[in-house]
Short mmCIF file of C-alpha atoms in Angstrom, two decimals:
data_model
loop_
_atom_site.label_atom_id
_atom_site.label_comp_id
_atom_site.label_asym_id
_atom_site.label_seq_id
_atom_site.Cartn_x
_atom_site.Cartn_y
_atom_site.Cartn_z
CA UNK A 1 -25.33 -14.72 -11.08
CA UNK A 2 -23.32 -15.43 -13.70
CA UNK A 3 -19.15 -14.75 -14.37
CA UNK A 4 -17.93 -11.40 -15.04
CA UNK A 5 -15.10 -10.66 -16.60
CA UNK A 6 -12.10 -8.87 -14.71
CA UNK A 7 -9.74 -6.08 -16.04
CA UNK A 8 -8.22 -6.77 -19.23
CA UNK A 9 -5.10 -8.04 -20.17
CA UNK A 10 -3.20 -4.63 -20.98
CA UNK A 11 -4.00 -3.25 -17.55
CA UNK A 12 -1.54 -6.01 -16.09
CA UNK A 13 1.34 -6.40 -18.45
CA UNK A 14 1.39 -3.28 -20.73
CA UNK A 15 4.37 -0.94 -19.59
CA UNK A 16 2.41 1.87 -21.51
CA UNK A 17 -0.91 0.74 -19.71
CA UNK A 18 1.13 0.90 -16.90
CA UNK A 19 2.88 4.67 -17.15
CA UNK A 20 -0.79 5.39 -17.79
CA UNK A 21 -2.02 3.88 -14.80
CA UNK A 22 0.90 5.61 -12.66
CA UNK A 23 -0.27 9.23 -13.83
CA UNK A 24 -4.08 9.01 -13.78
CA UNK A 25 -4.39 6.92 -10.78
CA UNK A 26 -1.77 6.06 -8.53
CA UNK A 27 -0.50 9.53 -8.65
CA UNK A 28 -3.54 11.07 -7.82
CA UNK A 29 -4.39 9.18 -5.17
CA UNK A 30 -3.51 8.83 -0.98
CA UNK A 31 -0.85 6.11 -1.20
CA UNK A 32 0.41 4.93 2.37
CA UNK A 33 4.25 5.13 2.48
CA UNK A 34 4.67 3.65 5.76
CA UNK A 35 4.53 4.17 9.75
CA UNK A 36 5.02 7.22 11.18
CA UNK A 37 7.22 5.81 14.11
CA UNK A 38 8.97 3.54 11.48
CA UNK A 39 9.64 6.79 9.55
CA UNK A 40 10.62 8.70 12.70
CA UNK A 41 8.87 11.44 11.63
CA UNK A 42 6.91 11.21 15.39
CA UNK A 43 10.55 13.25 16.04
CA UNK A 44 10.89 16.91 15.30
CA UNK A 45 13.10 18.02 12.74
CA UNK A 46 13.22 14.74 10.79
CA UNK A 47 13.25 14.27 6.97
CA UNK A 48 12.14 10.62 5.43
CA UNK A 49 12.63 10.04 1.43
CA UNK A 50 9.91 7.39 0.07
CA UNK A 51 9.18 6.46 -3.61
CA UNK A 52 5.96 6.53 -4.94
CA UNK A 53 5.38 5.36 -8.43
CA UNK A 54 8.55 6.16 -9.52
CA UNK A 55 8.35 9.71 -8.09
CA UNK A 56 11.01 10.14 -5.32
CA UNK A 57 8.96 12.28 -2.43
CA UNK A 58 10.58 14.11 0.48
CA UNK A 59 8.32 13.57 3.84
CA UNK A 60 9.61 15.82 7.32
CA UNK A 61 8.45 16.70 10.43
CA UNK A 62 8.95 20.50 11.22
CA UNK A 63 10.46 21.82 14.91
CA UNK A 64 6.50 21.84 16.10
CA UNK A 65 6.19 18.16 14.45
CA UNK A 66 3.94 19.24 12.07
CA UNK A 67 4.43 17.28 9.20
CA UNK A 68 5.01 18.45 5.18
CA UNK A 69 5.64 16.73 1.84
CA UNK A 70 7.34 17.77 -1.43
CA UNK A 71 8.94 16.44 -4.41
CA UNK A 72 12.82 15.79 -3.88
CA UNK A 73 13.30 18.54 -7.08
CA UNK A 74 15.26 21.59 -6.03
CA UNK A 75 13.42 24.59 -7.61
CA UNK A 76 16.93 26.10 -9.04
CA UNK A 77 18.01 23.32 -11.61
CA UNK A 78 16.26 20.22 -10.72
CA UNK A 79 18.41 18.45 -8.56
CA UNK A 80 17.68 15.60 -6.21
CA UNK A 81 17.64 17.50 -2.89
CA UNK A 82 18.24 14.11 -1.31
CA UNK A 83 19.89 11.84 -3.93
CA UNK A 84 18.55 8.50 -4.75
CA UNK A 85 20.79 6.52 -7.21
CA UNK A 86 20.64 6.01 -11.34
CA UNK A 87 19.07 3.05 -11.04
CA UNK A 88 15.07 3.59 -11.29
CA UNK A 89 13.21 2.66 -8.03
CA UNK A 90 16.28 2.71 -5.77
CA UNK A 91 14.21 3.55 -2.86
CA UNK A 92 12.09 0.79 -3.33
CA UNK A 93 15.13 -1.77 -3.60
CA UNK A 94 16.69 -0.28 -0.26
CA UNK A 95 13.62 1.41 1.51
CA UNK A 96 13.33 4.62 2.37
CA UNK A 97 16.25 7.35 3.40
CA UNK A 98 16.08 8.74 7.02
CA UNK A 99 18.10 11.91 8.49
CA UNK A 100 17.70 14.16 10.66
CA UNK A 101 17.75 17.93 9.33
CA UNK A 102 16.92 21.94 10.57
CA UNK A 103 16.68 22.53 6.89
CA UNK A 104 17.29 20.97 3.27
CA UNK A 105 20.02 22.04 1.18
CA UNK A 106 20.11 21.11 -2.65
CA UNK A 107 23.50 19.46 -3.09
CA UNK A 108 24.08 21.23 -6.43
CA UNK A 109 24.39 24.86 -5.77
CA UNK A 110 23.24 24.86 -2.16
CA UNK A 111 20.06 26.47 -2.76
CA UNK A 112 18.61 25.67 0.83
CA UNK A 113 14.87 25.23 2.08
CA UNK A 114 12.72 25.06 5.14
CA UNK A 115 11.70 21.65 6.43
CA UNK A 116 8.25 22.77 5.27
CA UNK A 117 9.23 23.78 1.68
CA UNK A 118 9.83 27.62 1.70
CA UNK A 119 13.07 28.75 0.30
CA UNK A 120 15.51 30.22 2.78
CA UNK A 121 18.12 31.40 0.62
CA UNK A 122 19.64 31.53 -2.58
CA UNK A 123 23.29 31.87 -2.75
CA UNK A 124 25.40 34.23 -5.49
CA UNK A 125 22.23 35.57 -6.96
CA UNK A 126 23.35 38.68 -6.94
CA UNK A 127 20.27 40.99 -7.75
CA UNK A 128 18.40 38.66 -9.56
CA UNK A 129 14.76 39.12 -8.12
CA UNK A 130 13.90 36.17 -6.11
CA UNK A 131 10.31 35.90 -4.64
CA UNK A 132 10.91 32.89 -2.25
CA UNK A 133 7.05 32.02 -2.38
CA UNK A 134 7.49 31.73 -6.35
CA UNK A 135 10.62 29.25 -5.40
CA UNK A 136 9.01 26.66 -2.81
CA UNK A 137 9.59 23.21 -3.16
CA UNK A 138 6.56 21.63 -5.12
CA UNK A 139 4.23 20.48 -2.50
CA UNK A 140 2.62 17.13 -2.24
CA UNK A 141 0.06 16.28 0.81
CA UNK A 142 0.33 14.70 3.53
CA UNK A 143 -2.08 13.22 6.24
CA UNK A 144 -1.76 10.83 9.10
CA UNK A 145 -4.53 7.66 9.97
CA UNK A 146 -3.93 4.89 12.61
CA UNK A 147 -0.06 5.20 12.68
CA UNK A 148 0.46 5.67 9.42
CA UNK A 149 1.80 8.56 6.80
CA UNK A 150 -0.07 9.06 3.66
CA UNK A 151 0.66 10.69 0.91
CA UNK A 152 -1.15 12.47 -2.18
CA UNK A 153 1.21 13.53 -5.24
CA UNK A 154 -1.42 15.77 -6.39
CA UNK A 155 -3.07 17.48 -3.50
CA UNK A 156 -4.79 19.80 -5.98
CA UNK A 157 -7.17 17.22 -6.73
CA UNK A 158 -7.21 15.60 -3.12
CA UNK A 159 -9.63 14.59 -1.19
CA UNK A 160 -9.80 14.59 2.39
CA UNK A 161 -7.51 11.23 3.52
CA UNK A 162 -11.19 10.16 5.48
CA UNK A 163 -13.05 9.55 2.45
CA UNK A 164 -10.49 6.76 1.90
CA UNK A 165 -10.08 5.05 5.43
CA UNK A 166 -13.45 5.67 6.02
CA UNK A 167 -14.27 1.87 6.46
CA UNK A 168 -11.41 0.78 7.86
CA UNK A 169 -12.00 3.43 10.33
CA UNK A 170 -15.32 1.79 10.89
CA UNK A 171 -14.53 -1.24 11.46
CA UNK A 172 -11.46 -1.70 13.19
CA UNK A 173 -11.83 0.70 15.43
CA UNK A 174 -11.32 -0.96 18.33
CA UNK A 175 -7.71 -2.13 17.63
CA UNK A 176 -6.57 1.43 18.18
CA UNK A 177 -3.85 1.18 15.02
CA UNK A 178 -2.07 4.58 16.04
CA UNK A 179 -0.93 2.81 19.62
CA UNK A 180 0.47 0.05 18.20
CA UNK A 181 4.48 -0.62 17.06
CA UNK A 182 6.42 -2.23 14.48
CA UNK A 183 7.90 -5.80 16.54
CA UNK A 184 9.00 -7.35 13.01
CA UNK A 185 9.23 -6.08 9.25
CA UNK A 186 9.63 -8.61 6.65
CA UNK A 187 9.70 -7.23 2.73
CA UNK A 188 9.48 -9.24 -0.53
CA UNK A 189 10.32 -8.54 -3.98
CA UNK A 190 7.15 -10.03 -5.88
CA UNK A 191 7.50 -10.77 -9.82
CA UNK A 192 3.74 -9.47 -10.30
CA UNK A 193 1.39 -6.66 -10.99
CA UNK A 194 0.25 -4.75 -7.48
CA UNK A 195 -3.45 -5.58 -8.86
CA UNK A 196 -2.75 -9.11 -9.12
CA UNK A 197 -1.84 -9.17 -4.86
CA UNK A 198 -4.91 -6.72 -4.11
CA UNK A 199 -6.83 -8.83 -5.59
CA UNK A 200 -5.58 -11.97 -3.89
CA UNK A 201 -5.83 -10.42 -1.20
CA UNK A 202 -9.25 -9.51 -1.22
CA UNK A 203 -11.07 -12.55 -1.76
CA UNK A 204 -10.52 -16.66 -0.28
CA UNK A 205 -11.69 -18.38 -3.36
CA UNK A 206 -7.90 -19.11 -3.85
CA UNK A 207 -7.71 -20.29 0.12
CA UNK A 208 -7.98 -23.88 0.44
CA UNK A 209 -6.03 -24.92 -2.46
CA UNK A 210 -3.26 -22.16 -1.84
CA UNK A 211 -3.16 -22.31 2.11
CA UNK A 212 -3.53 -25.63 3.91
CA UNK A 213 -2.06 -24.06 7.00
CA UNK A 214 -4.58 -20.63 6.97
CA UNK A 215 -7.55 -23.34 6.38
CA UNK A 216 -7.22 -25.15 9.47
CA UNK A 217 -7.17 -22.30 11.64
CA UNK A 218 -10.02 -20.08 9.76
CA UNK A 219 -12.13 -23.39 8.16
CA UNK A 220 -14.67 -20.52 6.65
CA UNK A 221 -11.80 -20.28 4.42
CA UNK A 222 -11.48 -23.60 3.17
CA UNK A 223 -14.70 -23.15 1.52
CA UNK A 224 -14.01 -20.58 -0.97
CA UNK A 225 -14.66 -17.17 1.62
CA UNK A 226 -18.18 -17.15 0.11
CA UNK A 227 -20.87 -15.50 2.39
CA UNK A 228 -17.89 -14.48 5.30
CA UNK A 229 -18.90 -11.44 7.13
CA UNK A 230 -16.03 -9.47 7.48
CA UNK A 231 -17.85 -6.40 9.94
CA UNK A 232 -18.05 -8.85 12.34
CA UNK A 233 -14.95 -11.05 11.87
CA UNK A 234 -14.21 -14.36 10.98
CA UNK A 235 -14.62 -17.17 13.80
CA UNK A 236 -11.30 -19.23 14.51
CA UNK A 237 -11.63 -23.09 14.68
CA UNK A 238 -12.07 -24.08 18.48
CA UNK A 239 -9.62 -23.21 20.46
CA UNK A 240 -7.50 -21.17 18.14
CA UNK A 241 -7.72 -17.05 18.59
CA UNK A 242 -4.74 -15.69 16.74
CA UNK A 243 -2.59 -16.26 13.43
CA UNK A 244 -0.17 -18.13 14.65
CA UNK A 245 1.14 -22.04 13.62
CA UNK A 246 -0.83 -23.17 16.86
CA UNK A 247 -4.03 -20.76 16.60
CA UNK A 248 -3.17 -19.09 20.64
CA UNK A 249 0.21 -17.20 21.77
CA UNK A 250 0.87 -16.00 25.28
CA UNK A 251 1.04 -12.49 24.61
CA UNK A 252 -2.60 -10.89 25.56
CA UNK A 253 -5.14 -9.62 23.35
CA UNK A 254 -4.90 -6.25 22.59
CA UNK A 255 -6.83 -3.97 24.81
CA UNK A 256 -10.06 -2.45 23.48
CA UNK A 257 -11.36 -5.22 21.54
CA UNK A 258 -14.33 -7.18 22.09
CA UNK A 259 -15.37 -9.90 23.05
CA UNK A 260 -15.56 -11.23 19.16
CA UNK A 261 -12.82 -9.30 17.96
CA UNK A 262 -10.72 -11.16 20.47
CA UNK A 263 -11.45 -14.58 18.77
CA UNK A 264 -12.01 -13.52 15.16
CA UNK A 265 -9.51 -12.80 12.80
CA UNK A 266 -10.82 -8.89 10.82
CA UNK A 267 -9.09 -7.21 7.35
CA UNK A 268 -9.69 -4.34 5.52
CA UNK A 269 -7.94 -2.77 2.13
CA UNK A 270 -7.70 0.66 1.76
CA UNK A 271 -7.04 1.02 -1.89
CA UNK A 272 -4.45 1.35 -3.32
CA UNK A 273 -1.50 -0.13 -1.45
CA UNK A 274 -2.72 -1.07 2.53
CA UNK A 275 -3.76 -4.01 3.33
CA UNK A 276 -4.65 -4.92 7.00
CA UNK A 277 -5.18 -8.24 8.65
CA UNK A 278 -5.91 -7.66 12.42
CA UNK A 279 -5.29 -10.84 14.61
CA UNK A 280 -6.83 -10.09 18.48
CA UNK A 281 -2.93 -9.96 19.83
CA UNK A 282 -1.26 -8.60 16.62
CA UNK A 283 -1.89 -6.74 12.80
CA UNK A 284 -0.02 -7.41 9.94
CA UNK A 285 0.17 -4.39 7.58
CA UNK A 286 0.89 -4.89 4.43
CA UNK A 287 2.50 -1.73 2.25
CA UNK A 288 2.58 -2.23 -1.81
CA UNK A 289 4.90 -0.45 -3.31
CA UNK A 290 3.93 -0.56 -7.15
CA UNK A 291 7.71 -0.92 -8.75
CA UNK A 292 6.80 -1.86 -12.57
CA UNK A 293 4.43 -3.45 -14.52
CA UNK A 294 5.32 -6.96 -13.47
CA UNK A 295 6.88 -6.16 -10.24
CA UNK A 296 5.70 -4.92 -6.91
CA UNK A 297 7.44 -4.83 -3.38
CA UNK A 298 5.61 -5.22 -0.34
CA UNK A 299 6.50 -4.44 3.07
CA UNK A 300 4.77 -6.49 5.74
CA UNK A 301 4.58 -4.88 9.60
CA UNK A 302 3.31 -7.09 12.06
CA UNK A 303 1.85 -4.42 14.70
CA UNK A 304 1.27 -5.22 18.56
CA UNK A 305 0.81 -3.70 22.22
CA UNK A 306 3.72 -1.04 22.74
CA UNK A 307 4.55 -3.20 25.88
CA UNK A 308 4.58 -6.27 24.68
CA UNK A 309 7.21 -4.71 22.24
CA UNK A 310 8.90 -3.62 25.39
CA UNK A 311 9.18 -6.58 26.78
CA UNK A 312 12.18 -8.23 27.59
CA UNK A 313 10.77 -11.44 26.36
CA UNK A 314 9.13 -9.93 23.69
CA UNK A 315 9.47 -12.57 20.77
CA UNK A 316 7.12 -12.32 17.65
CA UNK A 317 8.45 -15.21 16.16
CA UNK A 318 5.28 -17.25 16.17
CA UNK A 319 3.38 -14.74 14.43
CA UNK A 320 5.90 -13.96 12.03
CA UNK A 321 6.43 -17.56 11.00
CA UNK A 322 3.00 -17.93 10.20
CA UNK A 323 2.91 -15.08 8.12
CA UNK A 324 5.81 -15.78 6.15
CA UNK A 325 4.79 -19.31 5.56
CA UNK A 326 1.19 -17.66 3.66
CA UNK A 327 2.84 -14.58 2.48
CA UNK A 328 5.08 -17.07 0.23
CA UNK A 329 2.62 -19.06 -0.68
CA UNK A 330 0.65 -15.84 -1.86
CA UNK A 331 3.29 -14.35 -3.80
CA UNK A 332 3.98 -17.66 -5.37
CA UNK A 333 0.81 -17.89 -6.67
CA UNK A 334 0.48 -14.11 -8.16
CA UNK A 335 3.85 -14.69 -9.45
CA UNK A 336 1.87 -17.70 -11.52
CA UNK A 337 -0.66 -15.17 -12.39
CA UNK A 338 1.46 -12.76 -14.02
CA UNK A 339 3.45 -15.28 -15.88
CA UNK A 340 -0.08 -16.69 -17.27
CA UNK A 341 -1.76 -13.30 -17.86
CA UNK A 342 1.50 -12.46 -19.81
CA UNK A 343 0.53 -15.57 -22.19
CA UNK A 344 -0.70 -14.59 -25.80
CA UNK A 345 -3.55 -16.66 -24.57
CA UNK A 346 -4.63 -14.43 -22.41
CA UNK A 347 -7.09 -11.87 -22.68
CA UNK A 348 -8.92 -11.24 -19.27
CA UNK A 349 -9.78 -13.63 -16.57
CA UNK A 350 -13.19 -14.02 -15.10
CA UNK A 351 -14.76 -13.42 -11.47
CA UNK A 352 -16.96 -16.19 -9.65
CA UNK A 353 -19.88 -15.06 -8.00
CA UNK A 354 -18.57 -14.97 -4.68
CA UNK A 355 -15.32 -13.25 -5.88
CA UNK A 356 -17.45 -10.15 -7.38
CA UNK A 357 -17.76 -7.68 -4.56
CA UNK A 358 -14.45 -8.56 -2.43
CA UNK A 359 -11.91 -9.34 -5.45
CA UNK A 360 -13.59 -6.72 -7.96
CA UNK A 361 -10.99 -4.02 -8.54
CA UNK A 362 -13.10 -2.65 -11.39
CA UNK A 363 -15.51 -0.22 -9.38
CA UNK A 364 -12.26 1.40 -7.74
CA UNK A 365 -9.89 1.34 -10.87
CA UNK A 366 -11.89 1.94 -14.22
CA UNK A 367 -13.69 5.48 -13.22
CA UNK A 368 -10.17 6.90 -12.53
CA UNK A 369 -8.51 5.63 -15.69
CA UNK A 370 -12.10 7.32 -17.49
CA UNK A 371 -13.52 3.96 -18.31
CA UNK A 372 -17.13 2.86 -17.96
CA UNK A 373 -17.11 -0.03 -15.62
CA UNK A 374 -19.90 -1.98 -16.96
CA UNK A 375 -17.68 -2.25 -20.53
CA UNK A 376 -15.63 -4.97 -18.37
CA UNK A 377 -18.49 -6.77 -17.06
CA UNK A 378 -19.56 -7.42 -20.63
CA UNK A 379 -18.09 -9.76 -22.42
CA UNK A 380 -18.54 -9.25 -25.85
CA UNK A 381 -17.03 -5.17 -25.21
CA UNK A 382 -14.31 -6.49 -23.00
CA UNK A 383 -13.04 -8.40 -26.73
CA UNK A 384 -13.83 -5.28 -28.50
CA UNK A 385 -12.61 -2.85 -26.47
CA UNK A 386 -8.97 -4.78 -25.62
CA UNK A 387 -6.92 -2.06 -27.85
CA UNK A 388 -8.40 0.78 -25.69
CA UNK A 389 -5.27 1.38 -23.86
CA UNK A 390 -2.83 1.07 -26.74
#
């Protein structure tokens, strides 16, 4: 098998390749925003304001908990119902805003709506004729999957959430995502393209040299992650059954798994921006939050047993040392990334063998830009074809 050559250059550092990218994929697409405890939207009458690709989006959970999305645009004059700040992508410096509300008033003239998007009333309209179905907020869909609130921009062209999860679904079934909770959230501001970390994420060609401390415990990954079987979960070095500094903890596995799920180490990405890495006491969830072209924050969850949580000696310290220790060492090294693939030098980068099925964006990405994925793996129409996004 010989190289093939990865995205181009453009789709990385171009801020018009980027905008472009925003509106024909990442737009159109389920995009996880975050738990749904963590939101508190698993409360009635709750309201949560997340940012998705530079769209501010207004998330609540009706008096029956049923849950409903919009865009935070009053229908009047096109107000922020919820303000967010000048600056562009203040919810992603700060995180998202949480309140509790019976309904949502627009700050500007008061023009107020149901928590699930209808308008209630219009003040000093006099006899203007007002169809409040013609008035609703702008709707954007919403679904639920292990724990976790997803949302699609443009539910016109949505598909069901499944279609997405599907594997994930499949596969780590048994760790029963929805039960778990939130012990420790640590975010990072990465100086990189949110393809750059997907793709590190997916593949452990970059393991041995980037992570000393991951090697030891998984040694399959010392070797480059070639051949690893990921369905069934990648073996531990003797003695070691968790990601933590010493491989064990004394919290207990989590209850459902098998008997190889509790020794092996299992992760999944559900494109675009959740990544899961499920440890047989603990899962860290990773949320990217695509900010720019170059820039990408990432929320990182570390999930376990509701009564460990509980627990009055509850401490997830071990875990979350470890995965501090090789999250910094992976946004170090994407951080190199994008400061090389910005290089005039650059054009496109290349894919080993064993990096072509688990690092290969291209089958996911090019079809929903309109772009013929077998263009990239040649070559000679990669260099032709560079301007394509101009």
């Amino acid at each position: 098998m010989s190289l093939q050559a990865a995205l181009p250059r453009e789709l990385y550092v171009d801020p018009a390749a980027w905008e472009r990218e925003c509106e024909r994929v990442l737009l159109r697409e389920w995009t996880c925003v975050g738990r749904v405890d963590d939101l508190e939207l698993h409360q009635p009458e709750r309201v949560a304001v997340v940012e998705v690709a530079g769209e501010s989006l207004v998330v609540t959970s009706d008096a029956d908990g049923l849950l409903h999305a919009s865009y935070n645009v009053c229908r009047h004059r096109g107000s922020q119902l919820f303000p967010t700040g000048s600056a562009a992508g203040a919810e992603a410096e700060s995180g998202p805003q949480l309140c509790g509300a019976k309904a949502i008033r627009c700050p500007y003239h008061s023009w107020t709506y149901a928590l699930d998007g209808s308008l209630l009333r219009a003040p000093h309209t006099g006899d203007a004729e007002i169809e409040p179905l013609d008035f609703a907020l702008h709707p954007v869909g919403v679904e639920t999957w292990g724990g976790f609130v997803f949302v699609h921009p443009t539910p016109a062209d949505a598909v069901p959430l499944a279609a997405s999860v599907g594997r994930a679904d499949r596969t780590l079934a048994n760790y029963d995502l929805g039960a778990l909770v939130t012990g420790l959230t640590m975010t990072y501001d990465v100086a990189a393209n949110w393809k750059v970390i997907a793709e590190n994420y997916n593949e452990c060609y970059h393991c041995g040299p980037v992570h000393p401390e991951l090697s030891r415990l998984v040694p399959a990954f010392a070797g480059g992650g070639a051949g690893l079987d990921w369905d069934a979960g990648i073996p531990h070095r003797e003695g070691a059954w968790t990601f933590t500094l010493s491989g064990t903890t004394d919290r207990a596995p989590l209850p459902g798994l098998d008997e190889t799920e509790r020794v092996r180490h299992k992760g999944e990405l559900v494109y675009p921006n959740l990544m899961l890495s499920c440890s047989a006491d603990h899962v860290a969830a990773f949320v990217i939050r695509p900010v720019a072209v170059d820039r990408t924050r990432i929320d990182c969850r570390l999930l376990f047993a509701a009564d460990e949580v509980a627990s009055s000696s509850f401490d997830p310290s071990d875990a979350g040392d470890f995965w501090d220790l090789v999250n910094r060492q992976d946004w170090a090294i994407c951080e190199s990334v994008q400061r090389g693939m910005s290089s005039r030098a650059y054009r496109h980068g290349w894919f080993a063998p064993m990096e072509d099925d688990s690092a290969d964006i291209r089958r996911w990405l090019l079809p929903r830009l309109g772009r013929d994925t077998s263009e990239v793996g040649d070559p000679s129409v990669v260099e032709r074809r560079r301007d394509h996004l101009r």
